[in-house]
Amino acid sequence: MIIVIFNTLTLFQLFRPLQESKSESQYFFTENTIEMLIKMFRSVGTTNIICIGAPTIHERILCDVPEMNSVLLDIDHRYLQFYDTNHFRWFNMYNCHVLEECDTEFVLEDILTQGDSTAVFIDPPFGGRLEPLAYTLEKFDQIRKKNNKSILSKFLVLPYFMERFVVNCLPGMSMIDYKIDYINHKKFNSSGRSNGSPIRIFTNVDQSKISLPVEENYRFCDECNRWVCSENVHCYKCNSCTSKNGRKYIHCNLCKRCVKRTWKHCKECNKCCLIEHACKRFPIKGKMKDRSYKKHIVKGKNHDQNLNKYDVMD
C-alpha cells in the first residue's frame, strides 16, 4: 500500500520547496503553465530539453512525453537521490559549473550534443544578475558550434519589466506574451494580481511558431505574426502589439510610442510620466542630467479618463 501511494506522488509533492534563501527559493509552475510549455516545445520541434532550475517541466517530460528527452540541471542537490546522471546534474547556472566530481566540460558537451533539435529552458532566481546567465548560454553555444550542431533554442523565464536588460545581455531574444503562473507564489499567478502574473518567457525562437491557448484569452495578431494577450491591442503607428503588463497601452504622438494609460505627457520632462513624479529625475537620452528634482503633478487627466481635444494622446 505504501508503494502504491509513493508511485502516485510527484517530486514536487515529496519535496518541501526551498524558500528560506532568496537565492534558492523554489516556485513551481501551475498545471496550465506546464501544459502550455510542453505544447510550445512540441510546436518548435524540440526533442531534447535541458531544464535549468525547472524540475516540474523535467518531471512532466520524463513521465508523460515519451517523444522528448530531458535532463535537469539544478542547484538543489536533493534530486541526486532520485535521478541518475543521464537525467540530473548538480549545477550552478551562474558560473556554468557542474558541482559533482566530474569534468564539467565533458559533461556539458555530452548533454548539449545529443541532437540538433535541442532547447534550453531556464527558470532562474529573479534577483540574479543576467550577465552570468548570458555567459552560461554563450558557453553552451560555443560547445554546440564546436560540435557542428545547430543553434540552441533558448527559453528564459523572467518578469516583463526586465525586458530591456534581457535584450541588452542576450541580443536576439524577444518576449512572448504568455503569463507564467506559479502554484506557491502569492503574486505570480492569475489570482494574485488584477493584470495576471508579470512573469513572461523570453526566447530566440520565431514566435510565429509558438501558439498560445485561446481558452486562456490569447489571440493571433496577423500584423505582428505572433500570438498575444487579447488585451494587447495592435498599434498601427508603432506597428506592433505594444502592451507589456497585460493592460491596454495608448499611443503618444509626442513621444512617438505607446505608453501606459495611467501616464500623461509632461512638457517639462518632454516625455510621458506618471501623473505625480519627480520632474526631470530621469534624463532624456542624449541630454545632460538636470539635477532639479522638482516634484509636481502634470495637469490634466490621465489616459484612463476621457480625453479632450487638447490632450496629446490619440
Tab-separated table of C-alpha atoms in Angstrom:
chain	number	residue	atom	x	y	z
A	1	MET	CA	0.000	0.000	0.000
A	2	ILE	CA	2.843	2.383	0.799
A	3	ILE	CA	4.471	1.665	-2.559
A	4	VAL	CA	1.261	2.490	-4.412
A	5	ILE	CA	0.975	5.830	-2.659
A	6	PHE	CA	4.618	6.643	-3.339
A	7	ASN	CA	4.252	5.839	-7.030
A	8	THR	CA	1.435	8.346	-7.374
A	9	LEU	CA	3.402	11.186	-5.802
A	10	THR	CA	5.486	13.660	-7.750
A	11	LEU	CA	8.795	15.045	-6.531
A	12	PHE	CA	7.041	18.377	-6.083
A	13	GLN	CA	4.793	16.678	-3.527
A	14	LEU	CA	7.677	14.848	-1.858
A	15	PHE	CA	9.984	17.858	-1.555
A	16	ARG	CA	9.367	20.923	0.544
A	17	PRO	CA	10.254	23.895	-1.717
A	18	LEU	CA	13.338	25.823	-0.657
A	19	GLN	CA	12.103	29.249	0.442
A	20	GLU	CA	14.459	30.285	3.223
A	21	SER	CA	17.073	31.760	0.902
A	22	LYS	CA	16.147	34.345	-1.728
A	23	SER	CA	18.894	32.987	-3.971
A	24	GLU	CA	17.490	29.448	-3.865
A	25	SER	CA	13.736	29.990	-3.452
A	26	GLN	CA	11.734	27.453	-5.439
A	27	TYR	CA	8.423	28.173	-7.121
A	28	PHE	CA	6.655	25.557	-9.211
A	29	PHE	CA	4.561	26.054	-12.345
A	30	THR	CA	0.816	25.518	-12.385
A	31	GLU	CA	-0.695	22.691	-14.415
A	32	ASN	CA	-1.900	25.052	-17.171
A	33	THR	CA	1.554	26.584	-17.492
A	34	ILE	CA	3.232	23.174	-17.690
A	35	GLU	CA	0.835	22.018	-20.408
A	36	MET	CA	1.404	25.195	-22.407
A	37	LEU	CA	5.194	24.841	-22.162
A	38	ILE	CA	5.111	21.220	-23.322
A	39	LYS	CA	2.913	22.274	-26.237
A	40	MET	CA	5.401	25.036	-27.035
A	41	PHE	CA	8.306	22.580	-27.159
A	42	ARG	CA	6.311	20.330	-29.487
A	43	SER	CA	5.377	23.212	-31.790
A	44	VAL	CA	9.022	24.153	-32.386
A	45	GLY	CA	10.033	20.523	-32.939
A	46	THR	CA	12.190	20.112	-29.846
A	47	THR	CA	13.178	16.575	-28.871
A	48	ASN	CA	15.866	17.277	-26.253
A	49	ILE	CA	15.193	19.654	-23.358
A	50	ILE	CA	17.784	20.962	-20.919
A	51	CYS	CA	15.812	22.167	-17.909
A	52	ILE	CA	17.823	24.555	-15.746
A	53	GLY	CA	16.063	25.266	-12.468
A	54	ALA	CA	12.794	23.827	-13.811
A	55	PRO	CA	12.163	20.460	-12.093
A	56	THR	CA	8.401	20.379	-12.749
A	57	ILE	CA	8.932	20.607	-16.516
A	58	HIS	CA	11.646	17.952	-16.360
A	59	GLU	CA	9.455	15.580	-14.378
A	60	ARG	CA	6.472	16.032	-16.695
A	61	ILE	CA	8.568	15.296	-19.781
A	62	LEU	CA	10.056	12.127	-18.289
A	63	CYS	CA	6.670	10.855	-17.108
A	64	ASP	CA	4.270	11.882	-19.875
A	65	VAL	CA	6.161	12.937	-23.013
A	66	PRO	CA	7.927	9.861	-24.433
A	67	GLU	CA	8.982	11.580	-27.663
A	68	MET	CA	11.179	14.015	-25.720
A	69	ASN	CA	14.260	13.559	-23.592
A	70	SER	CA	15.044	15.831	-20.661
A	71	VAL	CA	17.986	16.468	-18.375
A	72	LEU	CA	17.678	18.629	-15.259
A	73	LEU	CA	20.498	20.967	-14.238
A	74	ASP	CA	19.739	22.343	-10.785
A	75	ILE	CA	21.401	23.735	-7.666
A	76	ASP	CA	19.169	21.564	-5.441
A	77	HIS	CA	21.317	18.511	-4.695
A	78	ARG	CA	18.316	16.556	-3.329
A	79	TYR	CA	17.499	15.425	-6.856
A	80	LEU	CA	20.635	13.263	-6.792
A	81	GLN	CA	18.596	10.811	-4.717
A	82	PHE	CA	16.048	10.269	-7.487
A	83	TYR	CA	17.726	10.692	-10.883
A	84	ASP	CA	20.737	9.066	-12.477
A	85	THR	CA	23.452	11.078	-14.205
A	86	ASN	CA	21.646	10.837	-17.547
A	87	HIS	CA	18.763	12.897	-16.203
A	88	PHE	CA	20.210	15.117	-13.491
A	89	ARG	CA	23.358	17.081	-12.782
A	90	TRP	CA	24.058	19.223	-9.747
A	91	PHE	CA	24.697	22.509	-11.497
A	92	ASN	CA	25.296	26.200	-10.842
A	93	MET	CA	23.713	28.194	-13.667
A	94	TYR	CA	25.634	31.362	-12.761
A	95	ASN	CA	29.154	30.034	-13.291
A	96	CYS	CA	28.316	27.188	-15.693
A	97	HIS	CA	29.836	24.596	-13.395
A	98	VAL	CA	28.794	21.038	-12.558
A	99	LEU	CA	29.221	20.716	-8.787
A	100	GLU	CA	29.817	16.974	-8.790
A	101	GLU	CA	33.235	15.341	-9.010
A	102	CYS	CA	33.497	15.264	-12.776
A	103	ASP	CA	34.835	17.139	-15.774
A	104	THR	CA	32.349	19.960	-16.368
A	105	GLU	CA	33.373	20.450	-19.997
A	106	PHE	CA	32.958	16.759	-20.783
A	107	VAL	CA	29.569	16.513	-19.032
A	108	LEU	CA	28.161	19.614	-20.735
A	109	GLU	CA	29.422	18.501	-24.134
A	110	ASP	CA	27.671	15.163	-23.678
A	111	ILE	CA	24.410	16.882	-22.704
A	112	LEU	CA	24.495	19.542	-25.415
A	113	THR	CA	25.319	17.290	-28.359
A	114	GLN	CA	22.509	14.747	-28.022
A	115	GLY	CA	20.766	16.027	-31.149
A	116	ASP	CA	20.066	19.007	-33.381
A	117	SER	CA	16.618	19.857	-32.021
A	118	THR	CA	17.785	20.799	-28.530
A	119	ALA	CA	16.362	23.556	-26.347
A	120	VAL	CA	17.397	25.005	-23.017
A	121	PHE	CA	14.673	26.177	-20.644
A	122	ILE	CA	15.811	28.342	-17.714
A	123	ASP	CA	13.762	29.433	-14.711
A	124	PRO	CA	16.312	31.475	-12.732
A	125	PRO	CA	16.002	33.383	-9.448
A	126	PHE	CA	14.613	36.767	-10.456
A	127	GLY	CA	17.093	38.629	-8.274
A	128	GLY	CA	20.125	37.157	-10.010
A	129	ARG	CA	22.339	39.024	-12.456
A	130	LEU	CA	21.771	38.400	-16.145
A	131	GLU	CA	25.422	38.665	-17.165
A	132	PRO	CA	26.391	35.284	-15.628
A	133	LEU	CA	23.385	33.648	-17.293
A	134	ALA	CA	24.440	35.172	-20.599
A	135	TYR	CA	27.916	33.722	-20.027
A	136	THR	CA	26.455	30.252	-19.425
A	137	LEU	CA	24.335	30.409	-22.575
A	138	GLU	CA	27.312	31.657	-24.577
A	139	LYS	CA	29.305	28.704	-23.264
A	140	PHE	CA	26.520	26.370	-24.393
A	141	ASP	CA	26.545	27.929	-27.867
A	142	GLN	CA	30.309	27.519	-28.128
A	143	ILE	CA	30.047	23.817	-27.299
A	144	ARG	CA	27.290	23.359	-29.883
A	145	LYS	CA	29.260	25.218	-32.530
A	146	LYS	CA	32.416	23.212	-31.831
A	147	ASN	CA	30.459	20.011	-32.452
A	148	ASN	CA	28.756	21.321	-35.619
A	149	LYS	CA	25.308	21.441	-34.061
A	150	SER	CA	22.503	23.866	-34.868
A	151	ILE	CA	21.776	26.972	-32.827
A	152	LEU	CA	20.386	26.201	-29.391
A	153	SER	CA	16.755	27.200	-28.857
A	154	LYS	CA	16.576	29.256	-25.671
A	155	PHE	CA	13.669	29.932	-23.320
A	156	LEU	CA	14.235	32.183	-20.319
A	157	VAL	CA	11.591	32.910	-17.654
A	158	LEU	CA	11.719	36.423	-16.165
A	159	PRO	CA	9.394	39.359	-15.313
A	160	TYR	CA	8.301	41.520	-18.251
A	161	PHE	CA	9.911	44.630	-16.746
A	162	MET	CA	13.343	43.052	-17.208
A	163	GLU	CA	12.918	43.036	-20.985
A	164	ARG	CA	15.466	45.762	-21.731
A	165	PHE	CA	18.079	44.025	-19.574
A	166	VAL	CA	17.439	40.697	-21.297
A	167	VAL	CA	17.701	42.218	-24.770
A	168	ASN	CA	20.878	44.039	-23.755
A	169	CYS	CA	22.584	40.924	-22.358
A	170	LEU	CA	21.094	38.442	-24.813
A	171	PRO	CA	20.602	40.046	-28.243
A	172	GLY	CA	18.131	38.182	-30.394
A	173	MET	CA	15.780	37.347	-27.531
A	174	SER	CA	12.177	38.578	-27.631
A	175	MET	CA	9.339	38.386	-25.135
A	176	ILE	CA	6.399	36.016	-25.548
A	177	ASP	CA	3.114	37.477	-24.305
A	178	TYR	CA	2.202	34.413	-22.230
A	179	LYS	CA	1.727	34.931	-18.474
A	180	ILE	CA	3.568	32.312	-16.429
A	181	ASP	CA	1.780	31.182	-13.248
A	182	TYR	CA	3.318	29.579	-10.164
A	183	ILE	CA	1.469	27.395	-7.652
A	184	ASN	CA	3.244	28.516	-4.499
A	185	HIS	CA	3.699	32.242	-5.117
A	186	LYS	CA	1.196	34.815	-3.840
A	187	LYS	CA	1.568	37.319	-6.683
A	188	PHE	CA	2.976	35.418	-9.650
A	189	ASN	CA	-0.310	33.826	-10.689
A	190	SER	CA	-3.649	34.811	-12.217
A	191	SER	CA	-5.338	35.300	-8.840
A	192	GLY	CA	-2.549	37.299	-7.207
A	193	ARG	CA	-2.721	40.418	-9.418
A	194	SER	CA	-5.500	42.169	-11.317
A	195	ASN	CA	-3.491	42.040	-14.561
A	196	GLY	CA	-2.337	38.472	-14.067
A	197	SER	CA	1.201	37.272	-13.497
A	198	PRO	CA	4.036	39.617	-14.560
A	199	ILE	CA	6.254	36.663	-15.498
A	200	ARG	CA	6.982	36.055	-19.189
A	201	ILE	CA	9.130	33.880	-21.452
A	202	PHE	CA	11.996	35.298	-23.496
A	203	THR	CA	13.157	33.307	-26.498
A	204	ASN	CA	15.297	33.363	-29.633
A	205	VAL	CA	12.751	31.184	-31.464
A	206	ASP	CA	10.499	32.635	-34.176
A	207	GLN	CA	7.309	33.497	-32.287
A	208	SER	CA	5.089	32.702	-35.260
A	209	LYS	CA	5.786	29.031	-34.469
A	210	ILE	CA	4.566	29.350	-30.882
A	211	SER	CA	0.800	29.241	-30.389
A	212	LEU	CA	-0.846	30.331	-27.140
A	213	PRO	CA	-4.088	28.877	-25.708
A	214	VAL	CA	-7.256	30.593	-26.911
A	215	GLU	CA	-9.101	29.347	-23.828
A	216	GLU	CA	-6.710	31.421	-21.693
A	217	ASN	CA	-7.598	34.634	-23.534
A	218	TYR	CA	-4.884	34.748	-26.207
A	219	ARG	CA	-5.271	35.572	-29.893
A	220	PHE	CA	-3.151	35.608	-33.032
A	221	CYS	CA	-2.173	39.038	-34.385
A	222	ASP	CA	-1.871	38.897	-38.179
A	223	GLU	CA	0.089	42.157	-38.333
A	224	CYS	CA	2.681	41.051	-35.759
A	225	ASN	CA	2.574	37.417	-36.915
A	226	ARG	CA	2.558	36.170	-33.334
A	227	TRP	CA	0.210	35.259	-30.503
A	228	VAL	CA	-0.611	37.929	-27.930
A	229	CYS	CA	-2.909	38.500	-24.969
A	230	SER	CA	-6.404	39.643	-26.003
A	231	GLU	CA	-5.942	42.928	-24.110
A	232	ASN	CA	-2.815	43.664	-26.148
A	233	VAL	CA	-4.282	45.814	-28.933
A	234	HIS	CA	-2.240	46.351	-32.101
A	235	CYS	CA	-0.968	49.913	-32.602
A	236	TYR	CA	-0.695	50.789	-36.287
A	237	LYS	CA	1.548	53.770	-35.548
A	238	CYS	CA	4.089	51.635	-33.682
A	239	ASN	CA	3.322	48.701	-35.996
A	240	SER	CA	3.281	46.367	-33.019
A	241	CYS	CA	1.195	44.990	-30.169
A	242	THR	CA	2.884	47.143	-27.569
A	243	SER	CA	1.426	46.190	-24.182
A	244	LYS	CA	3.830	44.606	-21.720
A	245	ASN	CA	1.922	44.375	-18.445
A	246	GLY	CA	-1.404	42.869	-19.538
A	247	ARG	CA	-3.267	46.181	-19.870
A	248	LYS	CA	-4.068	48.222	-22.954
A	249	TYR	CA	-1.484	50.846	-23.862
A	250	ILE	CA	-2.229	54.090	-25.700
A	251	HIS	CA	-0.147	55.924	-28.296
A	252	CYS	CA	1.502	59.270	-27.537
A	253	ASN	CA	2.106	61.350	-30.656
A	254	LEU	CA	4.775	63.459	-28.968
A	255	CYS	CA	6.755	60.515	-27.599
A	256	LYS	CA	6.025	58.558	-30.784
A	257	ARG	CA	5.420	55.397	-28.818
A	258	CYS	CA	2.763	53.647	-26.767
A	259	VAL	CA	2.643	54.160	-23.012
A	260	LYS	CA	0.575	53.021	-20.056
A	261	ARG	CA	-2.877	54.562	-19.856
A	262	THR	CA	-2.110	55.907	-16.379
A	263	TRP	CA	0.701	58.089	-17.760
A	264	LYS	CA	0.455	61.574	-19.236
A	265	HIS	CA	2.849	63.624	-21.335
A	266	CYS	CA	4.875	66.092	-19.262
A	267	LYS	CA	6.055	69.163	-21.181
A	268	GLU	CA	8.837	69.866	-18.709
A	269	CYS	CA	10.242	66.332	-18.887
A	270	ASN	CA	9.350	66.112	-22.581
A	271	LYS	CA	8.085	62.570	-22.171
A	272	CYS	CA	5.213	60.596	-20.691
A	273	CYS	CA	5.378	60.060	-16.939
A	274	LEU	CA	3.183	59.199	-14.006
A	275	ILE	CA	0.774	61.987	-13.112
A	276	GLU	CA	2.781	62.725	-9.954
A	277	HIS	CA	6.518	62.389	-10.427
A	278	ALA	CA	9.900	63.969	-9.708
A	279	CYS	CA	10.334	66.111	-12.783
A	280	LYS	CA	13.492	65.592	-14.863
A	281	ARG	CA	14.756	62.974	-12.460
A	282	PHE	CA	15.340	60.640	-15.365
A	283	PRO	CA	17.151	62.491	-18.183
A	284	ILE	CA	16.203	62.266	-21.829
A	285	LYS	CA	18.682	60.206	-23.796
A	286	GLY	CA	21.412	62.339	-25.300
A	287	LYS	CA	20.955	65.274	-22.906
A	288	MET	CA	22.764	66.167	-19.708
A	289	LYS	CA	21.094	65.201	-16.464
A	290	ASP	CA	19.142	68.002	-14.826
A	291	ARG	CA	19.666	67.993	-11.057
A	292	SER	CA	16.469	69.906	-10.320
A	293	TYR	CA	14.299	67.224	-8.741
A	294	LYS	CA	11.172	69.320	-8.879
A	295	LYS	CA	8.196	67.275	-7.794
A	296	HIS	CA	4.992	68.276	-9.495
A	297	ILE	CA	1.725	66.955	-10.798
A	298	VAL	CA	1.009	67.008	-14.508
A	299	LYS	CA	-2.177	68.967	-15.012
A	300	GLY	CA	-4.978	67.296	-16.850
A	301	LYS	CA	-6.466	63.847	-16.992
A	302	ASN	CA	-4.657	60.579	-17.291
A	303	HIS	CA	-5.320	58.164	-20.122
A	304	ASP	CA	-7.857	56.145	-18.181
A	305	GLN	CA	-10.182	59.152	-18.190
A	306	ASN	CA	-11.961	60.770	-21.115
A	307	LEU	CA	-9.545	62.710	-23.322
A	308	ASN	CA	-10.339	66.095	-24.832
A	309	LYS	CA	-9.033	67.746	-27.988
A	310	TYR	CA	-6.123	69.352	-26.123
A	311	ASP	CA	-4.726	66.038	-24.933
A	312	VAL	CA	-1.706	64.747	-26.816
A	313	MET	CA	-2.938	61.161	-26.874
A	314	ASP	CA	-4.970	59.632	-29.663
